[in-house]
PDB file of C-alpha atoms in Angstrom:
ATOM      1  CA  MET A   1    -165.172 -68.259  90.339  1.00  0.00           C
ATOM      2  CA  GLU A   2    -162.955 -68.427  87.250  1.00  0.00           C
ATOM      3  CA  ARG A   3    -164.802 -69.624  84.167  1.00  0.00           C
ATOM      4  CA  LYS A   4    -163.020 -72.325  82.218  1.00  0.00           C
ATOM      5  CA  GLN A   5    -162.443 -71.951  78.503  1.00  0.00           C
ATOM      6  CA  GLU A   6    -164.942 -73.909  76.371  1.00  0.00           C
ATOM      7  CA  ASN A   7    -162.165 -75.034  74.023  1.00  0.00           C
ATOM      8  CA  LEU A   8    -159.330 -76.698  75.875  1.00  0.00           C
ATOM      9  CA  LEU A   9    -157.034 -76.406  72.846  1.00  0.00           C
ATOM     10  CA  GLU A  10    -157.102 -73.963  69.932  1.00  0.00           C
ATOM     11  CA  ILE A  11    -154.511 -74.175  67.161  1.00  0.00           C
ATOM     12  CA  SER A  12    -154.599 -71.344  64.641  1.00  0.00           C
ATOM     13  CA  ASP A  13    -152.597 -71.133  61.389  1.00  0.00           C
ATOM     14  CA  LEU A  14    -149.727 -73.159  62.862  1.00  0.00           C
ATOM     15  CA  THR A  15    -146.735 -73.443  60.536  1.00  0.00           C
ATOM     16  CA  VAL A  16    -143.698 -75.591  61.388  1.00  0.00           C
ATOM     17  CA  ARG A  17    -140.468 -75.920  59.438  1.00  0.00           C
ATOM     18  CA  TYR A  18    -137.460 -78.241  59.719  1.00  0.00           C
ATOM     19  CA  ASN A  19    -134.323 -76.407  58.621  1.00  0.00           C
ATOM     20  CA  THR A  20    -131.942 -79.122  57.435  1.00  0.00           C
ATOM     21  CA  ASP A  21    -128.612 -78.824  55.646  1.00  0.00           C
ATOM     22  CA  ASP A  22    -130.178 -79.995  52.390  1.00  0.00           C
ATOM     23  CA  ALA A  23    -133.498 -78.164  52.336  1.00  0.00           C
ATOM     24  CA  VAL A  24    -136.310 -76.588  54.312  1.00  0.00           C
ATOM     25  CA  VAL A  25    -138.997 -79.155  55.135  1.00  0.00           C
ATOM     26  CA  HIS A  26    -142.514 -77.711  55.336  1.00  0.00           C
ATOM     27  CA  ALA A  27    -143.891 -80.118  57.936  1.00  0.00           C
ATOM     28  CA  VAL A  28    -147.043 -78.290  59.101  1.00  0.00           C
ATOM     29  CA  ASN A  29    -148.773 -75.630  57.005  1.00  0.00           C
ATOM     30  CA  ASN A  30    -151.440 -73.241  58.317  1.00  0.00           C
ATOM     31  CA  PHE A  31    -152.890 -75.912  60.588  1.00  0.00           C
ATOM     32  CA  ASN A  32    -156.165 -75.147  62.396  1.00  0.00           C
ATOM     33  CA  LEU A  33    -157.844 -77.259  65.067  1.00  0.00           C
ATOM     34  CA  LYS A  34    -160.157 -76.793  68.050  1.00  0.00           C
ATOM     35  CA  LEU A  35    -160.596 -79.375  70.794  1.00  0.00           C
ATOM     36  CA  THR A  36    -163.326 -79.046  73.412  1.00  0.00           C
ATOM     37  CA  ARG A  37    -163.126 -80.456  76.921  1.00  0.00           C
ATOM     38  CA  GLY A  38    -163.744 -84.186  76.988  1.00  0.00           C
ATOM     39  CA  GLU A  39    -163.628 -84.497  73.190  1.00  0.00           C
ATOM     40  CA  ALA A  40    -161.693 -87.207  71.382  1.00  0.00           C
ATOM     41  CA  ARG A  41    -160.435 -86.143  67.959  1.00  0.00           C
ATOM     42  CA  GLY A  42    -158.705 -88.453  65.535  1.00  0.00           C
ATOM     43  CA  LEU A  43    -155.904 -87.258  63.255  1.00  0.00           C
ATOM     44  CA  VAL A  44    -155.547 -89.556  60.256  1.00  0.00           C
ATOM     45  CA  GLY A  45    -153.269 -89.428  57.259  1.00  0.00           C
ATOM     46  CA  GLU A  46    -150.285 -91.067  55.620  1.00  0.00           C
ATOM     47  CA  THR A  47    -146.849 -91.270  57.198  1.00  0.00           C
ATOM     48  CA  GLY A  48    -145.123 -87.910  56.782  1.00  0.00           C
ATOM     49  CA  ALA A  49    -148.322 -85.856  56.893  1.00  0.00           C
ATOM     50  CA  GLY A  50    -147.112 -83.866  59.929  1.00  0.00           C
ATOM     51  CA  LYS A  51    -149.289 -85.426  62.647  1.00  0.00           C
ATOM     52  CA  THR A  52    -146.466 -86.219  65.077  1.00  0.00           C
ATOM     53  CA  THR A  53    -144.851 -82.827  64.425  1.00  0.00           C
ATOM     54  CA  LEU A  54    -148.119 -81.201  65.465  1.00  0.00           C
ATOM     55  CA  ALA A  55    -148.145 -83.099  68.768  1.00  0.00           C
ATOM     56  CA  LEU A  56    -144.502 -82.250  69.467  1.00  0.00           C
ATOM     57  CA  SER A  57    -145.254 -78.588  68.728  1.00  0.00           C
ATOM     58  CA  ILE A  58    -147.992 -78.550  71.365  1.00  0.00           C
ATOM     59  CA  LEU A  59    -145.520 -79.812  73.971  1.00  0.00           C
ATOM     60  CA  ARG A  60    -142.725 -77.651  72.521  1.00  0.00           C
ATOM     61  CA  LEU A  61    -140.503 -80.670  72.026  1.00  0.00           C
ATOM     62  CA  LEU A  62    -139.386 -79.988  68.457  1.00  0.00           C
ATOM     63  CA  PRO A  63    -135.709 -80.782  67.758  1.00  0.00           C
ATOM     64  CA  GLU A  64    -133.484 -77.893  68.830  1.00  0.00           C
ATOM     65  CA  ARG A  65    -131.972 -75.720  66.085  1.00  0.00           C
ATOM     66  CA  VAL A  66    -133.784 -77.787  63.440  1.00  0.00           C
ATOM     67  CA  GLY A  67    -137.480 -77.540  64.265  1.00  0.00           C
ATOM     68  CA  GLN A  68    -138.964 -74.053  64.071  1.00  0.00           C
ATOM     69  CA  VAL A  69    -142.486 -72.745  64.587  1.00  0.00           C
ATOM     70  CA  ALA A  70    -142.670 -70.226  61.747  1.00  0.00           C
ATOM     71  CA  GLY A  71    -146.119 -68.854  62.555  1.00  0.00           C
ATOM     72  CA  GLY A  72    -149.481 -69.328  64.212  1.00  0.00           C
ATOM     73  CA  SER A  73    -150.563 -69.918  67.792  1.00  0.00           C
ATOM     74  CA  ILE A  74    -151.325 -72.767  70.202  1.00  0.00           C
ATOM     75  CA  VAL A  75    -153.697 -71.741  72.992  1.00  0.00           C
ATOM     76  CA  TYR A  76    -154.204 -74.246  75.805  1.00  0.00           C
ATOM     77  CA  ASP A  77    -156.848 -73.409  78.426  1.00  0.00           C
ATOM     78  CA  GLY A  78    -156.475 -69.710  77.600  1.00  0.00           C
ATOM     79  CA  GLN A  79    -152.640 -69.733  77.665  1.00  0.00           C
ATOM     80  CA  GLU A  80    -150.508 -69.149  74.577  1.00  0.00           C
ATOM     81  CA  LEU A  81    -148.080 -72.068  74.819  1.00  0.00           C
ATOM     82  CA  LEU A  82    -145.633 -70.706  72.241  1.00  0.00           C
ATOM     83  CA  LYS A  83    -144.960 -67.674  74.455  1.00  0.00           C
ATOM     84  CA  LEU A  84    -144.727 -69.447  77.822  1.00  0.00           C
ATOM     85  CA  PRO A  85    -141.296 -69.529  79.485  1.00  0.00           C
ATOM     86  CA  GLU A  86    -139.780 -72.992  79.707  1.00  0.00           C
ATOM     87  CA  ALA A  87    -140.134 -72.906  83.504  1.00  0.00           C
ATOM     88  CA  GLU A  88    -143.915 -72.656  83.077  1.00  0.00           C
ATOM     89  CA  MET A  89    -144.045 -75.375  80.403  1.00  0.00           C
ATOM     90  CA  LEU A  90    -142.388 -77.957  82.658  1.00  0.00           C
ATOM     91  CA  PRO A  91    -145.373 -78.296  85.057  1.00  0.00           C
ATOM     92  CA  LEU A  92    -147.700 -78.753  82.082  1.00  0.00           C
ATOM     93  CA  ARG A  93    -145.785 -81.584  80.416  1.00  0.00           C
ATOM     94  CA  GLY A  94    -146.674 -84.957  81.853  1.00  0.00           C
ATOM     95  CA  LYS A  95    -149.316 -83.627  84.231  1.00  0.00           C
ATOM     96  CA  ARG A  96    -151.889 -81.493  82.393  1.00  0.00           C
ATOM     97  CA  ILE A  97    -150.713 -82.417  78.877  1.00  0.00           C
ATOM     98  CA  SER A  98    -149.335 -85.906  78.389  1.00  0.00           C
ATOM     99  CA  MET A  99    -148.169 -87.810  75.334  1.00  0.00           C
ATOM    100  CA  ILE A 100    -148.003 -91.461  74.375  1.00  0.00           C
ATOM    101  CA  PHE A 101    -144.974 -91.583  72.096  1.00  0.00           C
ATOM    102  CA  GLN A 102    -145.039 -93.728  68.991  1.00  0.00           C
ATOM    103  CA  ASP A 103    -141.833 -95.743  69.465  1.00  0.00           C
ATOM    104  CA  PRO A 104    -141.607 -97.445  72.878  1.00  0.00           C
ATOM    105  CA  MET A 105    -138.082 -98.652  72.096  1.00  0.00           C
ATOM    106  CA  THR A 106    -136.720 -95.097  72.316  1.00  0.00           C
ATOM    107  CA  SER A 107    -139.225 -93.738  74.867  1.00  0.00           C
ATOM    108  CA  LEU A 108    -137.972 -95.780  77.829  1.00  0.00           C
ATOM    109  CA  ASN A 109    -134.687 -95.423  79.717  1.00  0.00           C
ATOM    110  CA  PRO A 110    -132.815 -98.748  79.411  1.00  0.00           C
ATOM    111  CA  THR A 111    -130.944 -98.150  82.710  1.00  0.00           C
ATOM    112  CA  GLN A 112    -134.029 -97.733  84.927  1.00  0.00           C
ATOM    113  CA  THR A 113    -136.699-100.196  85.963  1.00  0.00           C
ATOM    114  CA  VAL A 114    -140.135 -99.630  84.471  1.00  0.00           C
ATOM    115  CA  GLY A 115    -141.579 -99.039  87.939  1.00  0.00           C
ATOM    116  CA  ASP A 116    -139.091 -96.254  88.641  1.00  0.00           C
ATOM    117  CA  GLN A 117    -139.903 -94.622  85.299  1.00  0.00           C
ATOM    118  CA  ILE A 118    -143.617 -94.508  86.121  1.00  0.00           C
ATOM    119  CA  LEU A 119    -142.816 -93.245  89.628  1.00  0.00           C
ATOM    120  CA  GLU A 120    -140.696 -90.470  88.127  1.00  0.00           C
ATOM    121  CA  VAL A 121    -143.857 -88.826  86.781  1.00  0.00           C
ATOM    122  CA  LEU A 122    -145.448 -88.896  90.243  1.00  0.00           C
ATOM    123  CA  ASN A 123    -142.255 -87.684  91.950  1.00  0.00           C
ATOM    124  CA  LEU A 124    -142.059 -84.701  89.591  1.00  0.00           C
ATOM    125  CA  HIS A 125    -145.680 -83.587  89.643  1.00  0.00           C
ATOM    126  CA  PHE A 126    -147.088 -84.871  92.960  1.00  0.00           C
ATOM    127  CA  PRO A 127    -144.509 -84.149  95.704  1.00  0.00           C
ATOM    128  CA  GLU A 128    -147.306 -84.062  98.296  1.00  0.00           C
ATOM    129  CA  MET A 129    -147.981 -87.804  97.879  1.00  0.00           C
ATOM    130  CA  THR A 130    -146.264 -90.249 100.204  1.00  0.00           C
ATOM    131  CA  ARG A 131    -143.920 -92.920  98.865  1.00  0.00           C
ATOM    132  CA  ASP A 132    -146.461 -95.657  99.626  1.00  0.00           C
ATOM    133  CA  GLU A 133    -149.238 -93.749  97.842  1.00  0.00           C
ATOM    134  CA  LYS A 134    -147.075 -93.337  94.750  1.00  0.00           C
ATOM    135  CA  ILE A 135    -146.150 -97.022  94.681  1.00  0.00           C
ATOM    136  CA  LYS A 136    -149.791 -98.006  95.064  1.00  0.00           C
ATOM    137  CA  ARG A 137    -150.779 -95.686  92.225  1.00  0.00           C
ATOM    138  CA  MET A 138    -147.999 -97.028  90.017  1.00  0.00           C
ATOM    139  CA  GLU A 139    -149.035-100.652  90.643  1.00  0.00           C
ATOM    140  CA  GLU A 140    -152.691 -99.832  89.919  1.00  0.00           C
ATOM    141  CA  MET A 141    -151.722 -98.266  86.604  1.00  0.00           C
ATOM    142  CA  MET A 142    -149.569-101.263  85.626  1.00  0.00           C
ATOM    143  CA  THR A 143    -152.534-103.523  86.356  1.00  0.00           C
ATOM    144  CA  LEU A 144    -154.823-101.329  84.244  1.00  0.00           C
ATOM    145  CA  VAL A 145    -152.581-101.655  81.180  1.00  0.00           C
ATOM    146  CA  GLY A 146    -152.294-105.426  81.608  1.00  0.00           C
ATOM    147  CA  ILE A 147    -148.852-105.820  83.195  1.00  0.00           C
ATOM    148  CA  PRO A 148    -148.478-107.634  86.560  1.00  0.00           C
ATOM    149  CA  PRO A 149    -147.235-105.200  89.253  1.00  0.00           C
ATOM    150  CA  GLN A 150    -144.609-107.787  90.178  1.00  0.00           C
ATOM    151  CA  ARG A 151    -142.785-106.778  86.999  1.00  0.00           C
ATOM    152  CA  LYS A 152    -142.153-103.254  88.330  1.00  0.00           C
ATOM    153  CA  ASN A 153    -138.498-104.081  89.057  1.00  0.00           C
ATOM    154  CA  SER A 154    -137.853-105.340  85.513  1.00  0.00           C
ATOM    155  CA  PHE A 155    -135.911-103.360  82.928  1.00  0.00           C
ATOM    156  CA  PRO A 156    -137.274-102.402  79.487  1.00  0.00           C
ATOM    157  CA  HIS A 157    -135.154-105.007  77.645  1.00  0.00           C
ATOM    158  CA  GLU A 158    -136.991-107.734  79.567  1.00  0.00           C
ATOM    159  CA  PHE A 159    -140.309-106.846  77.903  1.00  0.00           C
ATOM    160  CA  SER A 160    -141.684-107.470  74.426  1.00  0.00           C
ATOM    161  CA  GLY A 161    -142.447-104.554  72.114  1.00  0.00           C
ATOM    162  CA  GLY A 162    -146.147-104.629  72.947  1.00  0.00           C
ATOM    163  CA  MET A 163    -145.466-104.677  76.701  1.00  0.00           C
ATOM    164  CA  LYS A 164    -143.086-101.720  76.343  1.00  0.00           C
ATOM    165  CA  GLN A 165    -145.875 -99.838  74.599  1.00  0.00           C
ATOM    166  CA  ARG A 166    -148.156-100.552  77.548  1.00  0.00           C
ATOM    167  CA  ILE A 167    -145.532 -99.194  79.963  1.00  0.00           C
ATOM    168  CA  VAL A 168    -145.335 -95.989  77.902  1.00  0.00           C
ATOM    169  CA  ILE A 169    -149.130 -95.731  78.065  1.00  0.00           C
ATOM    170  CA  ALA A 170    -149.039 -96.215  81.846  1.00  0.00           C
ATOM    171  CA  MET A 171    -146.509 -93.376  82.153  1.00  0.00           C
ATOM    172  CA  ALA A 172    -148.754 -91.083  80.105  1.00  0.00           C
ATOM    173  CA  LEU A 173    -151.939 -91.869  82.044  1.00  0.00           C
ATOM    174  CA  VAL A 174    -150.637 -92.086  85.614  1.00  0.00           C
ATOM    175  CA  ALA A 175    -150.979 -88.313  86.211  1.00  0.00           C
ATOM    176  CA  GLU A 176    -154.561 -88.272  84.850  1.00  0.00           C
ATOM    177  CA  PRO A 177    -153.882 -85.482  82.306  1.00  0.00           C
ATOM    178  CA  GLU A 178    -156.462 -83.026  80.979  1.00  0.00           C
ATOM    179  CA  LEU A 179    -155.152 -83.476  77.432  1.00  0.00           C
ATOM    180  CA  LEU A 180    -153.740 -86.747  76.129  1.00  0.00           C
ATOM    181  CA  LEU A 181    -151.780 -86.747  72.867  1.00  0.00           C
ATOM    182  CA  ALA A 182    -151.788 -90.371  71.739  1.00  0.00           C
ATOM    183  CA  ASP A 183    -149.382 -91.017  68.859  1.00  0.00           C
ATOM    184  CA  GLU A 184    -150.249 -94.447  67.441  1.00  0.00           C
ATOM    185  CA  PRO A 185    -150.843 -95.857  70.961  1.00  0.00           C
ATOM    186  CA  THR A 186    -152.025 -99.289  69.814  1.00  0.00           C
ATOM    187  CA  THR A 187    -149.823 -99.940  66.774  1.00  0.00           C
ATOM    188  CA  ALA A 188    -147.562-102.527  68.452  1.00  0.00           C
ATOM    189  CA  LEU A 189    -150.395-104.307  70.263  1.00  0.00           C
ATOM    190  CA  ASP A 190    -152.544-107.268  69.300  1.00  0.00           C
ATOM    191  CA  VAL A 191    -156.251-106.660  68.804  1.00  0.00           C
ATOM    192  CA  THR A 192    -157.202-107.917  72.291  1.00  0.00           C
ATOM    193  CA  ILE A 193    -154.817-105.581  74.114  1.00  0.00           C
ATOM    194  CA  GLN A 194    -155.698-102.807  71.667  1.00  0.00           C
ATOM    195  CA  ALA A 195    -159.336-103.074  72.707  1.00  0.00           C
ATOM    196  CA  GLN A 196    -158.321-103.004  76.396  1.00  0.00           C
ATOM    197  CA  ILE A 197    -156.173 -99.885  75.933  1.00  0.00           C
ATOM    198  CA  LEU A 198    -158.911 -98.066  74.019  1.00  0.00           C
ATOM    199  CA  GLU A 199    -161.377 -98.988  76.758  1.00  0.00           C
ATOM    200  CA  LEU A 200    -158.925 -97.699  79.399  1.00  0.00           C
ATOM    201  CA  MET A 201    -158.561 -94.391  77.553  1.00  0.00           C
ATOM    202  CA  LYS A 202    -162.348 -94.202  77.205  1.00  0.00           C
ATOM    203  CA  GLN A 203    -162.760 -94.697  80.983  1.00  0.00           C
ATOM    204  CA  LEU A 204    -160.217 -91.948  81.636  1.00  0.00           C
ATOM    205  CA  ARG A 205    -162.170 -89.598  79.390  1.00  0.00           C
ATOM    206  CA  GLU A 206    -165.411 -90.312  81.197  1.00  0.00           C
ATOM    207  CA  LYS A 207    -163.947 -90.126  84.710  1.00  0.00           C
ATOM    208  CA  PHE A 208    -161.778 -87.033  84.358  1.00  0.00           C
ATOM    209  CA  ASN A 209    -163.315 -85.342  81.280  1.00  0.00           C
ATOM    210  CA  THR A 210    -159.982 -85.807  79.529  1.00  0.00           C
ATOM    211  CA  SER A 211    -159.576 -84.554  75.969  1.00  0.00           C
ATOM    212  CA  VAL A 212    -157.762 -86.904  73.590  1.00  0.00           C
ATOM    213  CA  MET A 213    -155.986 -86.262  70.313  1.00  0.00           C
ATOM    214  CA  LEU A 214    -155.556 -89.691  68.727  1.00  0.00           C
ATOM    215  CA  ILE A 215    -152.978 -89.932  65.939  1.00  0.00           C
ATOM    216  CA  THR A 216    -153.510 -93.083  63.913  1.00  0.00           C
ATOM    217  CA  HIS A 217    -153.610 -94.699  60.487  1.00  0.00           C
ATOM    218  CA  ASP A 218    -156.493 -96.946  61.521  1.00  0.00           C
ATOM    219  CA  LEU A 219    -159.863 -95.542  60.489  1.00  0.00           C
ATOM    220  CA  GLY A 220    -161.533 -98.358  62.422  1.00  0.00           C
ATOM    221  CA  VAL A 221    -159.971 -97.126  65.676  1.00  0.00           C
ATOM    222  CA  VAL A 222    -161.189 -93.596  64.897  1.00  0.00           C
ATOM    223  CA  ALA A 223    -164.715 -94.865  64.285  1.00  0.00           C
ATOM    224  CA  GLN A 224    -164.669 -96.794  67.559  1.00  0.00           C
ATOM    225  CA  PHE A 225    -163.072 -94.220  69.851  1.00  0.00           C
ATOM    226  CA  CYS A 226    -163.342 -90.667  68.501  1.00  0.00           C
ATOM    227  CA  ASP A 227    -166.091 -88.043  68.403  1.00  0.00           C
ATOM    228  CA  SER A 228    -164.558 -86.061  65.557  1.00  0.00           C
ATOM    229  CA  VAL A 229    -161.839 -86.488  62.958  1.00  0.00           C
ATOM    230  CA  SER A 230    -159.372 -84.309  61.055  1.00  0.00           C
ATOM    231  CA  VAL A 231    -157.873 -85.738  57.865  1.00  0.00           C
ATOM    232  CA  VAL A 232    -154.313 -84.474  57.392  1.00  0.00           C
ATOM    233  CA  TYR A 233    -152.359 -84.358  54.144  1.00  0.00           C
ATOM    234  CA  ALA A 234    -148.983 -82.650  53.598  1.00  0.00           C
ATOM    235  CA  GLY A 235    -149.235 -80.769  56.890  1.00  0.00           C
ATOM    236  CA  ARG A 236    -152.745 -79.430  56.204  1.00  0.00           C
ATOM    237  CA  VAL A 237    -156.212 -80.346  57.399  1.00  0.00           C
ATOM    238  CA  VAL A 238    -158.024 -81.254  54.175  1.00  0.00           C
ATOM    239  CA  GLU A 239    -161.245 -82.354  55.889  1.00  0.00           C
ATOM    240  CA  TYR A 240    -162.743 -82.253  59.355  1.00  0.00           C
ATOM    241  CA  GLY A 241    -166.051 -82.978  61.002  1.00  0.00           C
ATOM    242  CA  SER A 242    -167.855 -85.385  63.304  1.00  0.00           C
ATOM    243  CA  VAL A 243    -167.056 -89.056  62.841  1.00  0.00           C
ATOM    244  CA  GLU A 244    -170.653 -89.717  61.808  1.00  0.00           C
ATOM    245  CA  THR A 245    -170.593 -87.049  59.083  1.00  0.00           C
ATOM    246  CA  VAL A 246    -167.194 -87.918  57.596  1.00  0.00           C
ATOM    247  CA  PHE A 247    -167.750 -91.689  57.727  1.00  0.00           C
ATOM    248  CA  GLN A 248    -171.133 -91.454  55.983  1.00  0.00           C
ATOM    249  CA  ARG A 249    -169.070 -90.920  52.798  1.00  0.00           C
ATOM    250  CA  ARG A 250    -171.710 -88.747  51.170  1.00  0.00           C
ATOM    251  CA  GLU A 251    -169.312 -85.849  50.581  1.00  0.00           C
ATOM    252  CA  ASN A 252    -165.577 -86.206  51.188  1.00  0.00           C
ATOM    253  CA  HIS A 253    -162.321 -84.645  50.121  1.00  0.00           C
ATOM    254  CA  PRO A 254    -160.782 -86.781  47.313  1.00  0.00           C
ATOM    255  CA  TYR A 255    -157.962 -87.783  49.673  1.00  0.00           C
ATOM    256  CA  THR A 256    -160.405 -88.930  52.370  1.00  0.00           C
ATOM    257  CA  ALA A 257    -162.352 -90.872  49.751  1.00  0.00           C
ATOM    258  CA  GLY A 258    -159.075 -92.497  48.692  1.00  0.00           C
ATOM    259  CA  LEU A 259    -158.361 -93.595  52.263  1.00  0.00           C
ATOM    260  CA  PHE A 260    -161.799 -95.197  52.516  1.00  0.00           C
ATOM    261  CA  ASN A 261    -161.265 -96.977  49.185  1.00  0.00           C
ATOM    262  CA  CYS A 262    -158.127 -98.604  50.614  1.00  0.00           C
ATOM    263  CA  ILE A 263    -160.213-100.446  53.224  1.00  0.00           C
ATOM    264  CA  PRO A 264    -161.306-103.975  52.230  1.00  0.00           C
ATOM    265  CA  ASN A 265    -165.083-104.419  52.003  1.00  0.00           C
ATOM    266  CA  LEU A 266    -166.152-107.944  52.901  1.00  0.00           C
ATOM    267  CA  GLU A 267    -169.506-107.460  51.155  1.00  0.00           C
ATOM    268  CA  ASP A 268    -167.986-106.630  47.755  1.00  0.00           C
ATOM    269  CA  ASP A 269    -166.161-109.206  45.667  1.00  0.00           C
ATOM    270  CA  GLN A 270    -163.292-107.003  44.500  1.00  0.00           C
ATOM    271  CA  PRO A 271    -160.152-108.685  43.139  1.00  0.00           C
ATOM    272  CA  ARG A 272    -157.955-105.723  44.142  1.00  0.00           C
ATOM    273  CA  LEU A 273    -158.100-102.714  46.461  1.00  0.00           C
ATOM    274  CA  ARG A 274    -158.051 -99.181  45.025  1.00  0.00           C
ATOM    275  CA  PRO A 275    -154.918 -97.474  46.369  1.00  0.00           C
ATOM    276  CA  ILE A 276    -154.358 -93.743  46.044  1.00  0.00           C
ATOM    277  CA  PRO A 277    -152.141 -93.250  42.967  1.00  0.00           C
ATOM    278  CA  GLY A 278    -148.786 -91.529  43.120  1.00  0.00           C
ATOM    279  CA  HIS A 279    -146.680 -90.589  46.114  1.00  0.00           C
ATOM    280  CA  MET A 280    -147.030 -88.313  49.133  1.00  0.00           C
ATOM    281  CA  ALA A 281    -146.440 -84.634  48.350  1.00  0.00           C
ATOM    282  CA  ASP A 282    -142.795 -83.605  48.718  1.00  0.00           C
ATOM    283  CA  PRO A 283    -142.588 -81.567  51.966  1.00  0.00           C
ATOM    284  CA  ARG A 284    -139.581 -79.659  50.600  1.00  0.00           C
ATOM    285  CA  VAL A 285    -141.739 -78.083  47.886  1.00  0.00           C
ATOM    286  CA  GLU A 286    -144.116 -75.162  48.362  1.00  0.00           C
ATOM    287  CA  TYR A 287    -147.084 -75.864  46.084  1.00  0.00           C
ATOM    288  CA  PRO A 288    -148.843 -72.819  44.580  1.00  0.00           C
ATOM    289  CA  GLY A 289    -152.126 -74.730  44.342  1.00  0.00           C
ATOM    290  CA  CYS A 290    -153.590 -77.819  45.975  1.00  0.00           C
ATOM    291  CA  CYS A 291    -150.880 -80.146  47.277  1.00  0.00           C
ATOM    292  CA  PHE A 292    -153.052 -83.174  46.385  1.00  0.00           C
ATOM    293  CA  ALA A 293    -153.610 -82.138  42.754  1.00  0.00           C
ATOM    294  CA  ASP A 294    -151.006 -84.535  41.284  1.00  0.00           C
ATOM    295  CA  ARG A 295    -152.845 -87.526  42.803  1.00  0.00           C
ATOM    296  CA  CYS A 296    -156.433 -86.346  42.355  1.00  0.00           C
ATOM    297  CA  GLU A 297    -158.699 -87.632  39.565  1.00  0.00           C
ATOM    298  CA  TYR A 298    -160.752 -84.402  39.710  1.00  0.00           C
ATOM    299  CA  ALA A 299    -157.805 -81.986  39.452  1.00  0.00           C
ATOM    300  CA  THR A 300    -158.108 -79.012  37.101  1.00  0.00           C
ATOM    301  CA  GLU A 301    -155.707 -76.271  36.105  1.00  0.00           C
ATOM    302  CA  GLN A 302    -157.191 -74.136  38.884  1.00  0.00           C
ATOM    303  CA  CYS A 303    -156.222 -76.826  41.409  1.00  0.00           C
ATOM    304  CA  ARG A 304    -152.584 -76.673  40.308  1.00  0.00           C
ATOM    305  CA  THR A 305    -152.280 -72.889  40.326  1.00  0.00           C
ATOM    306  CA  GLU A 306    -154.658 -71.650  43.030  1.00  0.00           C
ATOM    307  CA  ALA A 307    -154.695 -72.786  46.653  1.00  0.00           C
ATOM    308  CA  PRO A 308    -158.157 -73.983  47.785  1.00  0.00           C
ATOM    309  CA  THR A 309    -159.997 -72.553  50.780  1.00  0.00           C
ATOM    310  CA  MET A 310    -161.843 -74.477  53.464  1.00  0.00           C
ATOM    311  CA  HIS A 311    -165.562 -74.771  52.686  1.00  0.00           C
ATOM    312  CA  VAL A 312    -167.661 -75.410  55.781  1.00  0.00           C
ATOM    313  CA  CYS A 313    -171.229 -76.654  56.079  1.00  0.00           C
ATOM    314  CA  GLY A 314    -172.726 -77.550  59.437  1.00  0.00           C
ATOM    315  CA  GLY A 315    -169.400 -78.195  61.144  1.00  0.00           C
ATOM    316  CA  HIS A 316    -168.066 -80.247  58.211  1.00  0.00           C
ATOM    317  CA  GLY A 317    -165.124 -78.663  56.401  1.00  0.00           C
ATOM    318  CA  ILE A 318    -163.536 -79.694  53.091  1.00  0.00           C
ATOM    319  CA  LEU A 319    -160.451 -78.032  51.578  1.00  0.00           C
ATOM    320  CA  CYS A 320    -161.264 -78.428  47.878  1.00  0.00           C
ATOM    321  CA  HIS A 321    -162.209 -76.270  44.886  1.00  0.00           C
ATOM    322  CA  ARG A 322    -165.018 -78.699  43.981  1.00  0.00           C
ATOM    323  CA  TYR A 323    -167.104 -77.397  46.900  1.00  0.00           C
ATOM    324  CA  ALA A 324    -166.614 -73.685  46.219  1.00  0.00           C
ATOM    325  CA  GLN A 325    -170.058 -73.266  44.621  1.00  0.00           C
ATOM    326  CA  LYS A 326    -171.926 -75.578  46.986  1.00  0.00           C
ATOM    327  CA  GLU A 327    -173.879 -74.061  49.846  1.00  0.00           C
ATOM    328  CA  GLU A 328    -174.643 -77.510  51.266  1.00  0.00           C
ATOM    329  CA  PHE A 329    -172.755 -80.753  50.876  1.00  0.00           C
TER     330      PHE A 329
END
């Protein structure tokens, strides 16, 4: 009997560039991540940090002639995805690896009914199912995401933005994938539907041992849904660890601490929040030192001239010079 890999996904030193007419954009830089079977990992960080680019790289859906994987590897269930022929990637997309895209407005075909678009996934990956079985499965999935099955013959323009997002989620979950890449899956939803969708994804994890990579700006969603978290800044993982360890806030990367300081605390009477100063690092620039140095209150000359290394203690990693001399943190 073939033994399954312990880590469903292993990303090692992944580097992705966008070659535009104006400049080279360094979107992902030496990115490392491991995802075990059944694990839910949150990816948090500001807009432009490279989170969506990472997900598109896993599915090999980077823009043609512009997006380029400049180095590293992506191993899924023992297979190097970056070396697979396109004919072998097609059966993986949508069935074993599925993605909830961020913008439902551009993810749906305006000329097809929503029911047909969900059925398309089943027609492509489950030819052995009968037509009636596929329709039943499609209607069950629509019900699960909170849309009446009677709306299956409606077109995308007949739905609100939140309902379109739910249709996109139904398309991603209908094949019961092993790995779900969820790119801001609840952004366009109200808090009630958001809770329902997170509960649905949690049930899928428990039933099928599905691994989830949740891309979000909402630290509250990460705390509620995820087992582990990777904090991403300028295409790099600057901190990772279990949700419990990172959210204890005993030792954090300065960027992670800044994200926590942006969250209102109802117990403290603060007249203003404490935003992170400055602007996101320019992705067109290759920084010789720490890319967060210009925004960091602890930055030294070493930070600006020498790139930090990841310091790990008990499964908790921080990419910062401040922890170089610490054996425990």
